[in-house]
Amino acid sequence: MNLTQKEYLALYRQMLVIRRTEEQLAKAHQAGLIPGACHTYIGQEAIATGVCANLTAQDAVFSTHRGHGHALAKGVPPREVMAELFGRVTGCSRGRGGSMHLFAPEVGMMGTSGIVGPCILQATGAGYSSRLLNNGTVGVAFFGDGASNNGAFHEGLNLAAIWDLPVIFVFENNMYATEVPFSYATRNTDMAERARTYGMNGVSVDGNDVLAVYEAAAAGVRRARAGEGPTLLDCKTYRTRAHSEGMPSLGSYRTQEEVDAWKSRDPIMTYRARLLHEGIASESDCEAIDMEVQALIDESFEFAKNSPYPNPATVAEHIFSS
Amino acid sequence: MRELTFTAAAREALAEEMARDPSIFVVGEGVGARGGNFNTTTGLYELYGPMRLRDTPIVERGFIGMCTGAAMTGTRPVVDFMFVDFILDAMGELINQVAKIQYMSSGRLKMPLVLRGSIGISGASATHHSGSYFPMFVNIPGFRVVVPTNAYDAKGLFKTALRGDDPVIFLEHKALLNAKAQVPEEEYFIPFGQAAIVREGTQATAVAVGSMVRRTLEACEALAGEGISIEVIDPRTLAPLDIATILQSVHKTGRLLIVDETFAPCGIGAEIAAQVAAHGFDDLDAPIQRLNGVYTPTPYSPPLEAAVVPNTTQIVQAIRDLLAE
């Protein structure tokens, strides 16, 4: 790894922004500020952070129902994510979307989706645009283990492979599709191998290690920009909160021991320890970031909470381009 | 003036727009060197190569989803789906993604995606190659739904589709593809939401859709011999629907028949009838009538196939019945 201290700390800060935003959202959901669904990304922050650190605002990200982390890592301000979940006009989708429909094309966040699978195809299309316009951008799809058995996975990977499209498929294996174990839903769980059967580059990586994700994504993005085709990143991780806020954390599908074991491998805590251990940053460097992020989250929450709702008279605007 | 077939006129529109705008590309099965199953892209592959005339595997959901992402990132895809029946595999992509993305992004993303291909009952195509399904698309906010019925309209409407930023479902009835009409050399556009009065008359209004326009004109020609005067309207686009032109006609004639090959329940005729009943009730001298194809999957055997589509005799009778009310 050849990062500056500033870059190392930026990864730490980005993960922390996601974590603190999600914690604030979880609290807000309990307080009744979020009228709809809220799927948190807590435990998976290293993946969005490590991948998006390799992208520019022109690169197009397509995401899932668990997409707050992707939006934040791609550059959507926390205040706009919070305001969107609160249904406010200052939200990134102007209150039309909520948790599962976060759009901010100005930073290349081309949408999260309430439907599992389409992001894989749309990222492939962004890769097609890149090739046709010859602009060097990449398309990126974030999706979970649940999407990997969907037809969109097969069709999208095949199209990207046969046309050597600049696409990064980020497979986030958090082990459960809602509450269905990946090991139950799939016979071959080696996703890097599955990628290779499509004739594409497939790489397995520890999804809780932000540097490992960063490095693997960097190699994939480099290949894509060089015209060497798509890559699938197989990232093993874990969501430590419930599938959706308000649902039981354990349910009938996992044990407290399993959750605790993964919490002990928390991507932010372990990364911070590593920065300190390897002398990359000091305790006070990290604390300064902790405080700055907390202030940002507090300010974002106040902003979102105090933002107005959209005007009902605008409800039928933007169905068409004009 | 020169005459072109429907297919040649639409192809000319595509060729002109591809020459003008390098971000337009076409995907579909056989659209490359083969030139399209219906000759929709003949000669274009030689000009523009595989990036812009992209042969695909048989993955309708896959390439429609891919084109959705492409349309969001600066290019203008044209999906040449061959038969509309084939894109039923992509209804999730179409309804949940294509139709909604402009709205969900509060207008910050555009969706310049044109989906074009054949519809309709013709030539013993049987039930997986005979669908039309346009009422389903009309029901969803976010689609422009275009059903041209002659070469002139096909070119002008396709040009408008290719210039716009909205998703367009461009539906070409198989029975009309080889029909010729006068098409000027000069460039022209036909705006969406502008019906054509294809025959003027005074005693009743017949709104006909797709291949029913020609049959309805034949029926009216036959009735003209008896001094019966019928106005025939071709909506040309079903979304947006030019209800104003229909209302004006009903204001004049007092009677309305809607002729449509597709199914009656929740169909375009039901929509037109409801709108005319709501806004033109005082103009009506008789109940609004519909003549639709039989509510059944499309059979193969020619006598069965012919039995599901309204024919000229039935249209004549429907008009007589309407006038007798």
XYZ file of C-alpha atoms in Angstrom:
647
model
C 0.000 0.000 0.000
C 1.295 3.382 -0.920
C -1.024 5.847 0.780
C -0.225 9.140 2.432
C -1.218 9.642 6.053
C -3.966 11.924 4.829
C -5.338 9.156 2.612
C -5.186 6.594 5.402
C -7.097 8.943 7.650
C -9.604 9.778 4.942
C -10.584 6.103 4.854
C -11.036 6.135 8.611
C -13.093 9.297 8.460
C -15.304 8.015 5.649
C -16.122 4.803 7.506
C -16.878 6.808 10.608
C -19.184 9.173 8.703
C -21.170 6.171 7.522
C -21.254 4.598 11.001
C -22.330 7.742 12.796
C -24.906 8.607 10.157
C -26.401 5.135 10.415
C -26.460 5.284 14.207
C -28.204 8.628 14.030
C -30.686 7.221 11.515
C -31.388 4.191 13.720
C -32.124 6.518 16.631
C -34.249 8.731 14.425
C -36.209 5.693 13.259
C -36.930 4.764 16.872
C -37.988 8.350 17.512
C -40.470 8.218 14.648
C -38.647 10.662 12.392
C -38.384 8.184 9.524
C -41.815 7.375 8.098
C -40.605 4.428 5.991
C -37.921 1.773 5.873
C -34.336 2.076 7.071
C -31.741 -0.569 6.215
C -28.437 0.244 7.892
C -24.972 -0.529 6.582
C -23.392 -0.893 10.025
C -20.606 -3.444 9.910
C -20.077 -3.166 6.149
C -18.535 0.317 5.970
C -15.139 -0.848 4.758
C -16.537 -1.979 1.423
C -18.230 1.211 0.223
C -15.326 3.216 1.611
C -12.567 1.120 0.069
C -14.251 0.970 -3.345
C -15.426 4.581 -3.629
C -12.015 5.948 -2.627
C -10.937 4.815 -6.085
C -13.724 6.611 -7.932
C -14.320 10.096 -9.272
C -17.629 11.961 -9.369
C -17.918 10.943 -13.033
C -17.868 7.233 -12.204
C -21.397 5.899 -11.817
C -22.469 3.920 -8.751
C -25.656 1.846 -8.651
C -26.768 0.376 -5.387
C -29.300 -1.604 -3.427
C -31.831 -1.268 -0.637
C -28.896 -1.155 1.809
C -27.362 1.835 0.129
C -26.819 4.652 2.624
C -23.150 3.754 2.914
C -22.668 3.736 -0.842
C -24.294 7.142 -1.206
C -22.218 8.636 1.602
C -18.972 7.137 0.338
C -19.742 8.421 -3.167
C -20.013 11.943 -1.791
C -23.622 12.568 -0.864
C -23.542 14.758 2.271
C -24.966 13.108 5.421
C -27.468 15.934 5.763
C -28.998 15.031 2.382
C -29.218 11.336 3.253
C -30.854 12.092 6.602
C -33.230 14.642 5.123
C -34.240 12.141 2.456
C -35.095 9.496 5.046
C -37.044 12.085 6.983
C -39.024 12.804 3.798
C -37.821 16.381 3.486
C -37.432 18.505 0.370
C -33.728 18.985 1.129
C -33.113 15.244 0.792
C -30.974 13.983 -2.048
C -34.096 12.782 -3.888
C -36.135 15.805 -2.731
C -38.300 13.548 -0.613
C -39.439 11.358 -3.496
C -37.321 8.343 -2.587
C -36.518 7.579 1.017
C -33.986 4.988 2.166
C -34.226 2.840 -0.957
C -34.148 5.521 -3.647
C -31.166 7.776 -3.045
C -30.190 9.733 -6.154
C -27.391 12.263 -6.513
C -26.217 12.159 -10.130
C -24.074 15.274 -9.597
C -21.664 13.070 -7.591
C -22.260 9.923 -9.648
C -24.730 8.338 -7.235
C -27.132 6.957 -9.793
C -29.566 5.453 -7.381
C -30.207 2.900 -4.735
C -33.088 0.557 -5.474
C -35.858 -1.251 -3.683
C -35.603 -4.073 -6.197
C -32.774 -6.592 -5.874
C -30.730 -7.011 -9.049
C -31.251 -4.098 -11.472
C -28.163 -2.240 -10.235
C -26.030 -4.985 -11.768
C -27.509 -4.344 -15.196
C -27.450 -0.571 -14.901
C -23.781 -0.507 -13.912
C -23.145 -2.632 -16.985
C -24.923 0.064 -18.991
C -22.739 2.755 -17.450
C -19.802 0.673 -18.636
C -21.326 0.634 -22.097
C -21.696 4.417 -22.088
C -18.083 4.723 -21.003
C -16.943 2.638 -23.942
C -19.129 4.466 -26.460
C -18.211 7.931 -25.199
C -14.623 6.860 -24.579
C -14.494 8.928 -21.386
C -12.563 6.582 -19.094
C -15.289 6.223 -16.486
C -16.303 3.011 -14.765
C -19.691 1.698 -13.698
C -19.936 0.176 -10.240
C -22.663 -2.078 -8.870
C -22.933 -2.795 -5.160
C -25.168 -5.740 -4.352
C -25.616 -8.409 -1.739
C -25.589 -12.177 -1.655
C -29.344 -12.129 -2.277
C -28.833 -10.579 -5.716
C -26.279 -13.164 -6.767
C -28.955 -15.770 -7.434
C -31.101 -13.386 -9.432
C -31.189 -13.539 -13.226
C -29.852 -9.998 -13.416
C -26.569 -11.255 -11.993
C -26.147 -13.807 -14.749
C -27.256 -11.517 -17.538
C -25.269 -8.503 -16.371
C -22.029 -10.342 -15.727
C -22.238 -12.111 -19.048
C -22.848 -8.895 -21.010
C -20.039 -7.066 -19.213
C -17.693 -9.979 -19.842
C -18.396 -10.511 -23.542
C -17.982 -6.805 -24.307
C -15.070 -6.160 -21.902
C -16.976 -3.344 -20.251
C -15.382 -1.184 -17.541
C -17.544 -2.360 -14.658
C -16.803 -3.278 -11.046
C -19.262 -5.715 -9.513
C -19.004 -5.379 -5.762
C -20.507 -8.440 -4.183
C -21.143 -7.803 -0.488
C -21.676 -11.145 1.165
C -23.164 -10.307 4.553
C -24.312 -13.925 4.747
C -28.064 -13.331 4.800
C -30.613 -12.246 2.227
C -32.917 -10.645 4.774
C -32.900 -13.808 6.894
C -32.089 -16.494 4.318
C -28.511 -17.791 4.685
C -26.344 -17.574 1.574
C -25.153 -21.115 2.238
C -28.779 -22.273 1.936
C -29.532 -20.280 -1.204
C -26.402 -21.116 -3.202
C -24.498 -24.350 -3.721
C -21.293 -22.715 -4.921
C -20.580 -19.810 -2.564
C -17.167 -19.011 -4.044
C -18.176 -15.897 -5.915
C -14.750 -15.094 -7.298
C -14.816 -18.503 -8.922
C -18.324 -17.891 -10.222
C -17.096 -14.627 -11.768
C -14.275 -16.491 -13.475
C -16.741 -18.911 -15.036
C -18.106 -15.904 -16.920
C -14.605 -15.219 -18.181
C -14.121 -12.238 -15.904
C -11.619 -11.267 -13.264
C -12.791 -12.424 -9.837
C -11.101 -11.467 -6.574
C -11.945 -12.482 -3.010
C -11.228 -10.019 -0.279
C -11.891 -9.517 3.433
C -14.779 -7.078 3.330
C -14.061 -5.873 6.850
C -10.531 -4.784 5.937
C -10.769 -1.382 4.280
C -7.210 -1.501 2.973
C -7.732 -4.894 1.394
C -10.914 -3.672 -0.264
C -9.197 -0.459 -1.357
C -6.329 -2.334 -2.915
C -8.501 -4.891 -4.707
C -10.814 -2.175 -5.988
C -7.855 -0.093 -7.144
C -6.587 -2.996 -9.222
C -10.050 -3.642 -10.672
C -10.649 0.017 -11.500
C -7.201 0.253 -13.083
C -7.942 -2.752 -15.273
C -11.363 -1.371 -16.202
C -10.001 2.037 -17.161
C -7.275 0.355 -19.208
C -9.876 -1.493 -21.253
C -9.160 -4.866 -19.670
C -12.752 -5.557 -18.764
C -14.840 -6.078 -15.658
C -13.945 -7.353 -12.201
C -16.047 -8.930 -9.496
C -14.945 -8.232 -5.932
C -16.142 -10.920 -3.552
C -16.271 -9.149 -0.169
C -17.121 -11.162 2.923
C -18.712 -9.043 5.624
C -21.531 -8.912 8.138
C -24.388 -6.607 9.026
C -24.519 -6.336 12.786
C -27.941 -4.676 13.048
C -31.265 -6.092 11.925
C -32.093 -6.379 8.226
C -34.319 -3.352 8.656
C -34.790 -1.066 11.637
C -37.638 -2.291 13.779
C -36.998 -5.946 13.007
C -35.372 -8.179 15.627
C -31.582 -8.153 15.545
C -31.278 -11.914 15.879
C -34.578 -13.364 14.726
C -34.507 -17.087 14.147
C -31.606 -17.031 11.732
C -28.512 -16.109 13.710
C -27.067 -16.225 17.218
C -25.781 -13.577 19.569
C -22.415 -15.370 19.531
C -22.197 -14.959 15.773
C -23.078 -11.260 15.948
C -20.569 -10.710 18.758
C -17.831 -12.526 16.892
C -18.308 -10.221 13.925
C -18.533 -7.140 16.135
C -15.094 -8.025 17.474
C -13.908 -7.738 13.862
C -15.558 -4.349 13.450
C -14.007 -2.691 10.396
C -13.642 0.742 11.978
C -12.325 -0.405 15.344
C -9.798 -2.763 13.786
C -8.654 -0.181 11.275
C -8.178 2.432 13.945
C -6.137 -0.007 16.022
C -4.035 -0.739 12.990
C -3.381 2.928 12.258
C -2.203 3.370 15.847
C -0.249 0.123 15.957
C 1.598 0.806 12.731
C 2.303 4.388 13.748
C 0.394 5.798 10.796
C -1.687 8.013 13.059
C -1.781 9.011 16.687
C -4.641 8.772 19.147
C -5.093 12.511 18.901
C -5.238 12.358 15.085
C -8.105 9.899 15.380
C -9.818 11.803 18.153
C -9.774 14.963 16.104
C -11.575 13.102 13.335
C -14.003 11.543 15.816
C -14.973 14.994 17.055
C -15.181 16.546 13.624
C -17.413 13.728 12.374
C -19.656 13.901 15.425
C -20.111 17.617 14.864
C -20.931 16.973 11.217
C -23.525 14.382 12.156
C -25.079 16.619 14.798
C -25.266 19.489 12.351
C -26.682 17.208 9.644
C -29.350 15.880 11.963
C -30.431 19.378 12.962
C -30.509 20.401 9.325
C -32.600 17.407 8.298
C -34.981 17.620 11.237
C -35.624 21.300 10.631
C -35.986 21.050 6.869
C -39.403 21.567 5.316
C -41.468 18.838 3.713
C -41.947 18.991 -0.056
C -44.871 20.999 -1.366
C -47.711 18.592 -2.270
C -48.443 20.780 -5.300
C -45.193 19.471 -6.832
C -46.192 15.809 -6.555
C -46.587 15.215 -10.289
C -43.448 17.081 -11.357
C -40.555 15.305 -13.072
C -42.499 12.329 -14.431
C -41.231 13.440 -17.829
C -38.241 15.507 -18.869
C -40.398 18.458 -19.864
C -43.519 12.607 -53.951
C -41.542 9.420 -53.286
C -43.144 6.539 -51.453
C -41.546 4.507 -48.683
C -42.654 1.530 -46.662
C -43.298 1.967 -42.964
C -40.080 0.082 -42.194
C -37.964 2.096 -44.653
C -39.331 5.377 -43.322
C -38.571 4.436 -39.715
C -35.121 3.233 -40.753
C -34.465 6.540 -42.458
C -35.368 8.363 -39.253
C -32.940 6.173 -37.328
C -30.187 6.651 -39.901
C -30.596 10.433 -39.889
C -30.506 10.644 -36.127
C -27.542 8.258 -35.800
C -25.618 10.387 -38.272
C -26.418 13.473 -36.256
C -25.880 12.125 -32.738
C -22.960 9.763 -31.997
C -24.405 8.872 -28.585
C -27.246 6.881 -30.172
C -26.711 3.124 -30.255
C -29.026 0.215 -31.043
C -29.176 -3.111 -29.225
C -31.075 -6.228 -30.101
C -30.878 -9.688 -31.510
C -29.662 -9.506 -35.094
C -29.424 -5.720 -35.406
C -25.790 -5.848 -36.550
C -24.660 -7.227 -39.882
C -27.987 -9.014 -40.271
C -29.770 -5.659 -40.373
C -32.579 -6.560 -37.998
C -35.235 -9.236 -38.165
C -37.581 -6.691 -39.799
C -34.827 -4.823 -41.716
C -34.941 -2.076 -39.132
C -31.182 -1.473 -39.263
C -30.232 -2.617 -42.761
C -27.043 -0.893 -43.912
C -26.299 0.834 -40.609
C -23.803 -1.697 -39.260
C -21.569 -1.033 -42.235
C -21.612 2.667 -41.343
C -21.365 2.560 -37.577
C -19.926 -0.787 -36.500
C -20.548 -3.002 -33.495
C -20.457 -0.408 -30.699
C -23.468 1.356 -32.192
C -25.232 -1.625 -33.753
C -24.886 -4.083 -30.920
C -26.000 -7.652 -31.416
C -27.029 -9.116 -28.095
C -27.503 -12.520 -26.584
C -31.158 -13.408 -25.939
C -31.401 -11.491 -22.676
C -34.245 -8.989 -22.861
C -34.123 -8.156 -19.172
C -30.361 -7.911 -19.336
C -30.045 -5.543 -22.249
C -32.992 -3.399 -21.226
C -31.496 -3.036 -17.750
C -28.148 -2.297 -19.340
C -29.672 0.347 -21.600
C -31.361 1.886 -18.563
C -27.950 2.455 -17.015
C -26.576 3.679 -20.323
C -29.384 6.214 -20.696
C -28.540 7.518 -17.203
C -24.899 8.028 -18.126
C -24.898 10.059 -21.292
C -25.848 7.819 -24.196
C -29.114 7.289 -26.054
C -29.955 3.606 -26.459
C -32.488 2.234 -28.885
C -33.743 -1.224 -27.974
C -34.873 -3.117 -31.063
C -36.911 -5.821 -29.364
C -38.273 -7.542 -32.484
C -41.563 -8.656 -30.868
C -43.085 -6.835 -27.920
C -43.883 -10.205 -26.380
C -40.162 -10.666 -25.787
C -39.807 -7.669 -23.479
C -42.339 -9.007 -21.023
C -39.272 -10.600 -19.423
C -38.108 -7.059 -18.677
C -41.301 -5.627 -17.196
C -39.625 -5.134 -13.824
C -36.832 -3.127 -15.416
C -39.321 -1.153 -17.487
C -41.858 -0.319 -14.820
C -39.686 -0.138 -11.721
C -36.663 1.482 -13.292
C -37.113 3.012 -16.743
C -40.456 4.674 -16.053
C -39.556 5.927 -12.580
C -35.975 7.144 -12.663
C -36.659 10.672 -13.894
C -39.202 11.108 -11.143
C -37.181 9.458 -8.382
C -34.165 11.596 -9.242
C -36.389 14.677 -9.155
C -35.651 15.342 -12.791
C -31.868 15.324 -12.441
C -31.532 12.172 -14.518
C -33.021 11.841 -17.988
C -34.163 8.606 -19.571
C -33.622 8.932 -23.330
C -34.407 5.291 -24.066
C -36.413 4.249 -27.118
C -37.834 0.738 -27.244
C -39.104 -0.173 -30.661
C -40.437 -3.290 -32.330
C -43.414 -5.125 -33.675
C -46.845 -5.692 -32.236
C -50.055 -7.188 -33.409
C -51.855 -10.152 -34.835
C -50.739 -11.077 -38.336
C -49.635 -14.010 -40.426
C -50.204 -16.933 -38.039
C -47.531 -15.642 -35.689
C -49.244 -17.428 -32.779
C -49.504 -16.291 -29.241
C -45.893 -15.497 -28.347
C -45.393 -13.242 -31.360
C -48.762 -11.477 -31.610
C -49.149 -9.325 -28.533
C -49.625 -5.573 -28.357
C -49.936 -4.858 -24.628
C -49.944 -1.078 -25.024
C -52.637 -0.514 -22.376
C -50.213 -1.874 -19.775
C -47.612 0.724 -20.712
C -50.198 3.510 -20.931
C -51.221 2.688 -17.378
C -47.764 3.507 -16.020
C -46.686 7.117 -15.475
C -43.378 7.747 -17.212
C -43.756 6.185 -20.660
C -44.513 7.752 -24.011
C -46.462 5.162 -26.008
C -46.459 5.586 -29.779
C -48.454 3.511 -32.260
C -47.839 4.805 -35.796
C -50.038 3.474 -38.569
C -48.306 4.606 -41.767
C -44.875 5.394 -43.144
C -45.226 9.166 -42.890
C -46.189 9.068 -39.234
C -43.610 6.389 -38.467
C -40.765 8.603 -39.608
C -41.982 11.804 -37.997
C -42.827 10.147 -34.690
C -39.599 8.131 -34.574
C -37.594 11.307 -35.111
C -39.398 12.896 -32.189
C -38.746 9.805 -30.054
C -35.022 9.864 -30.847
C -34.680 13.575 -30.036
C -36.531 13.467 -26.730
C -35.316 12.677 -23.229
C -38.195 10.406 -22.180
C -38.597 6.652 -22.494
C -40.627 5.853 -25.591
C -42.368 2.574 -26.381
C -42.571 2.686 -30.180
C -44.922 -0.029 -31.441
C -45.004 -1.086 -35.082
C -47.873 -3.280 -36.197
C -46.641 -6.185 -38.308
C -49.504 -5.860 -40.763
C -48.408 -2.312 -41.608
C -44.649 -2.706 -42.030
C -44.678 -3.090 -45.822
C -47.416 -0.545 -46.508
C -46.185 2.429 -48.530
C -47.013 6.075 -48.107
C -45.679 9.366 -49.337
C -42.720 10.548 -47.288
C -41.091 13.884 -48.104
C -37.332 14.174 -48.510
C -37.230 17.156 -46.155
C -36.814 16.614 -42.454
C -39.979 16.753 -40.348
C -41.124 15.844 -36.855
C -44.542 14.853 -35.560
C -45.102 15.899 -31.963
C -46.469 13.434 -29.428
C -50.033 13.977 -28.291
C -51.375 15.091 -31.660
C -54.025 12.839 -33.167
C -54.643 12.727 -36.909
C -58.115 13.090 -38.399
C -57.610 10.577 -41.185
C -61.141 10.914 -42.605
C -63.594 13.691 -42.051
C -67.251 12.959 -41.437
C -70.361 14.171 -39.666
C -72.522 11.338 -38.359
C -70.219 9.459 -35.978
C -66.622 9.409 -34.790
C -64.541 6.249 -35.017
C -61.263 6.251 -33.084
C -59.089 3.460 -34.454
C -55.752 2.226 -33.163
C -52.892 0.510 -34.987
C -53.927 -1.808 -37.796
C -57.569 -0.967 -37.130
C -57.118 2.429 -38.784
C -56.864 0.889 -42.230
C -59.787 -1.478 -41.659
C -61.938 1.278 -40.256
C -61.184 3.445 -43.294
C -62.218 0.548 -45.528
C -65.445 0.195 -43.573
C -66.159 3.923 -43.851
C -65.461 3.847 -47.560
C -68.047 1.110 -47.957
C -70.591 3.054 -45.903
C -69.918 6.245 -47.860
C -71.578 4.567 -50.823
C -74.793 4.687 -48.798
C -74.275 8.328 -47.953
C -73.059 7.586 -44.406
C -70.398 10.045 -43.239
C -67.984 8.891 -40.511
C -65.013 10.741 -39.046
C -61.986 8.576 -38.333
C -59.326 9.563 -35.826
C -55.919 7.931 -35.415
C -54.535 8.939 -31.989
C -50.962 8.096 -33.153
C -49.704 8.341 -29.566
C -51.645 6.726 -26.731
C -49.532 8.412 -24.053
C -49.918 11.304 -24.269
C -53.429 10.907 -25.627
C -54.916 13.761 -27.642
C -58.359 13.650 -26.066
C -59.099 17.210 -27.212
C -59.252 16.211 -30.869
C -61.547 13.300 -30.021
C -63.833 15.539 -27.948
C -64.026 18.092 -30.740
C -65.032 15.390 -33.175
C -67.665 13.976 -30.834
C -68.979 17.502 -30.343
C -69.593 17.555 -34.077
C -70.885 14.001 -34.577
C -72.537 13.063 -31.278
C -71.490 9.422 -31.542
C -68.316 7.517 -30.710
C -66.947 4.074 -31.551
C -63.455 2.933 -30.553
C -61.916 0.163 -32.651
C -58.941 -1.635 -31.170
C -57.425 -5.042 -31.880
C -56.331 -5.474 -28.259
C -58.409 -6.546 -25.284
C -61.337 -4.475 -24.033
C -60.932 -4.640 -20.225
C -58.953 -1.637 -18.979
C -57.945 -0.973 -22.562
C -57.390 2.265 -24.441
C -61.029 2.255 -25.520
C -62.136 2.153 -21.906
C -59.942 5.152 -21.172
C -61.174 7.144 -24.157
C -64.779 6.273 -23.349
C -64.380 7.360 -19.741
C -62.808 10.659 -20.703
C -65.435 11.410 -23.340
C -68.227 10.465 -20.933
C -66.723 12.816 -18.364
C -66.004 15.758 -20.607
C -68.301 15.334 -23.608
C -71.439 13.845 -22.067
C -73.716 16.584 -23.341
C -72.483 16.024 -26.893
C -73.415 12.350 -26.932
C -76.536 11.199 -28.735
C -75.862 7.509 -28.105
C -73.899 5.313 -25.709
C -70.183 5.078 -26.512
C -69.341 1.739 -28.106
C -66.163 -0.302 -28.323
C -65.146 -2.949 -30.815
C -62.210 -4.983 -29.588
C -60.370 -8.144 -30.396
C -61.646 -11.262 -28.657
C -60.439 -11.560 -25.064
C -58.264 -14.624 -25.596
C -54.664 -15.607 -26.261
C -53.942 -15.420 -29.976
C -54.534 -18.729 -31.757
C -52.373 -19.976 -34.625
C -54.696 -21.547 -37.188
C -55.692 -18.880 -39.759
C -59.490 -19.236 -39.356
C -59.081 -18.985 -35.573
C -56.640 -16.112 -35.839
C -58.991 -14.189 -38.139
C -61.821 -14.759 -35.663
C -60.119 -12.817 -32.863
C -59.417 -9.613 -34.826
C -62.190 -7.130 -35.713
C -62.734 -7.253 -39.484
C -64.217 -4.738 -41.878
C -67.653 -6.370 -41.847
C -67.773 -6.180 -38.064
C -66.675 -2.554 -38.114
C -69.387 -1.711 -40.663
C -71.960 -3.422 -38.443
C -70.708 -1.672 -35.315
C -71.081 1.682 -37.045
C -74.585 0.806 -38.255
C -75.548 -0.217 -34.729
C -74.136 3.017 -33.333
C -76.076 5.107 -35.836
C -79.270 3.176 -35.044
C -79.092 4.118 -31.352
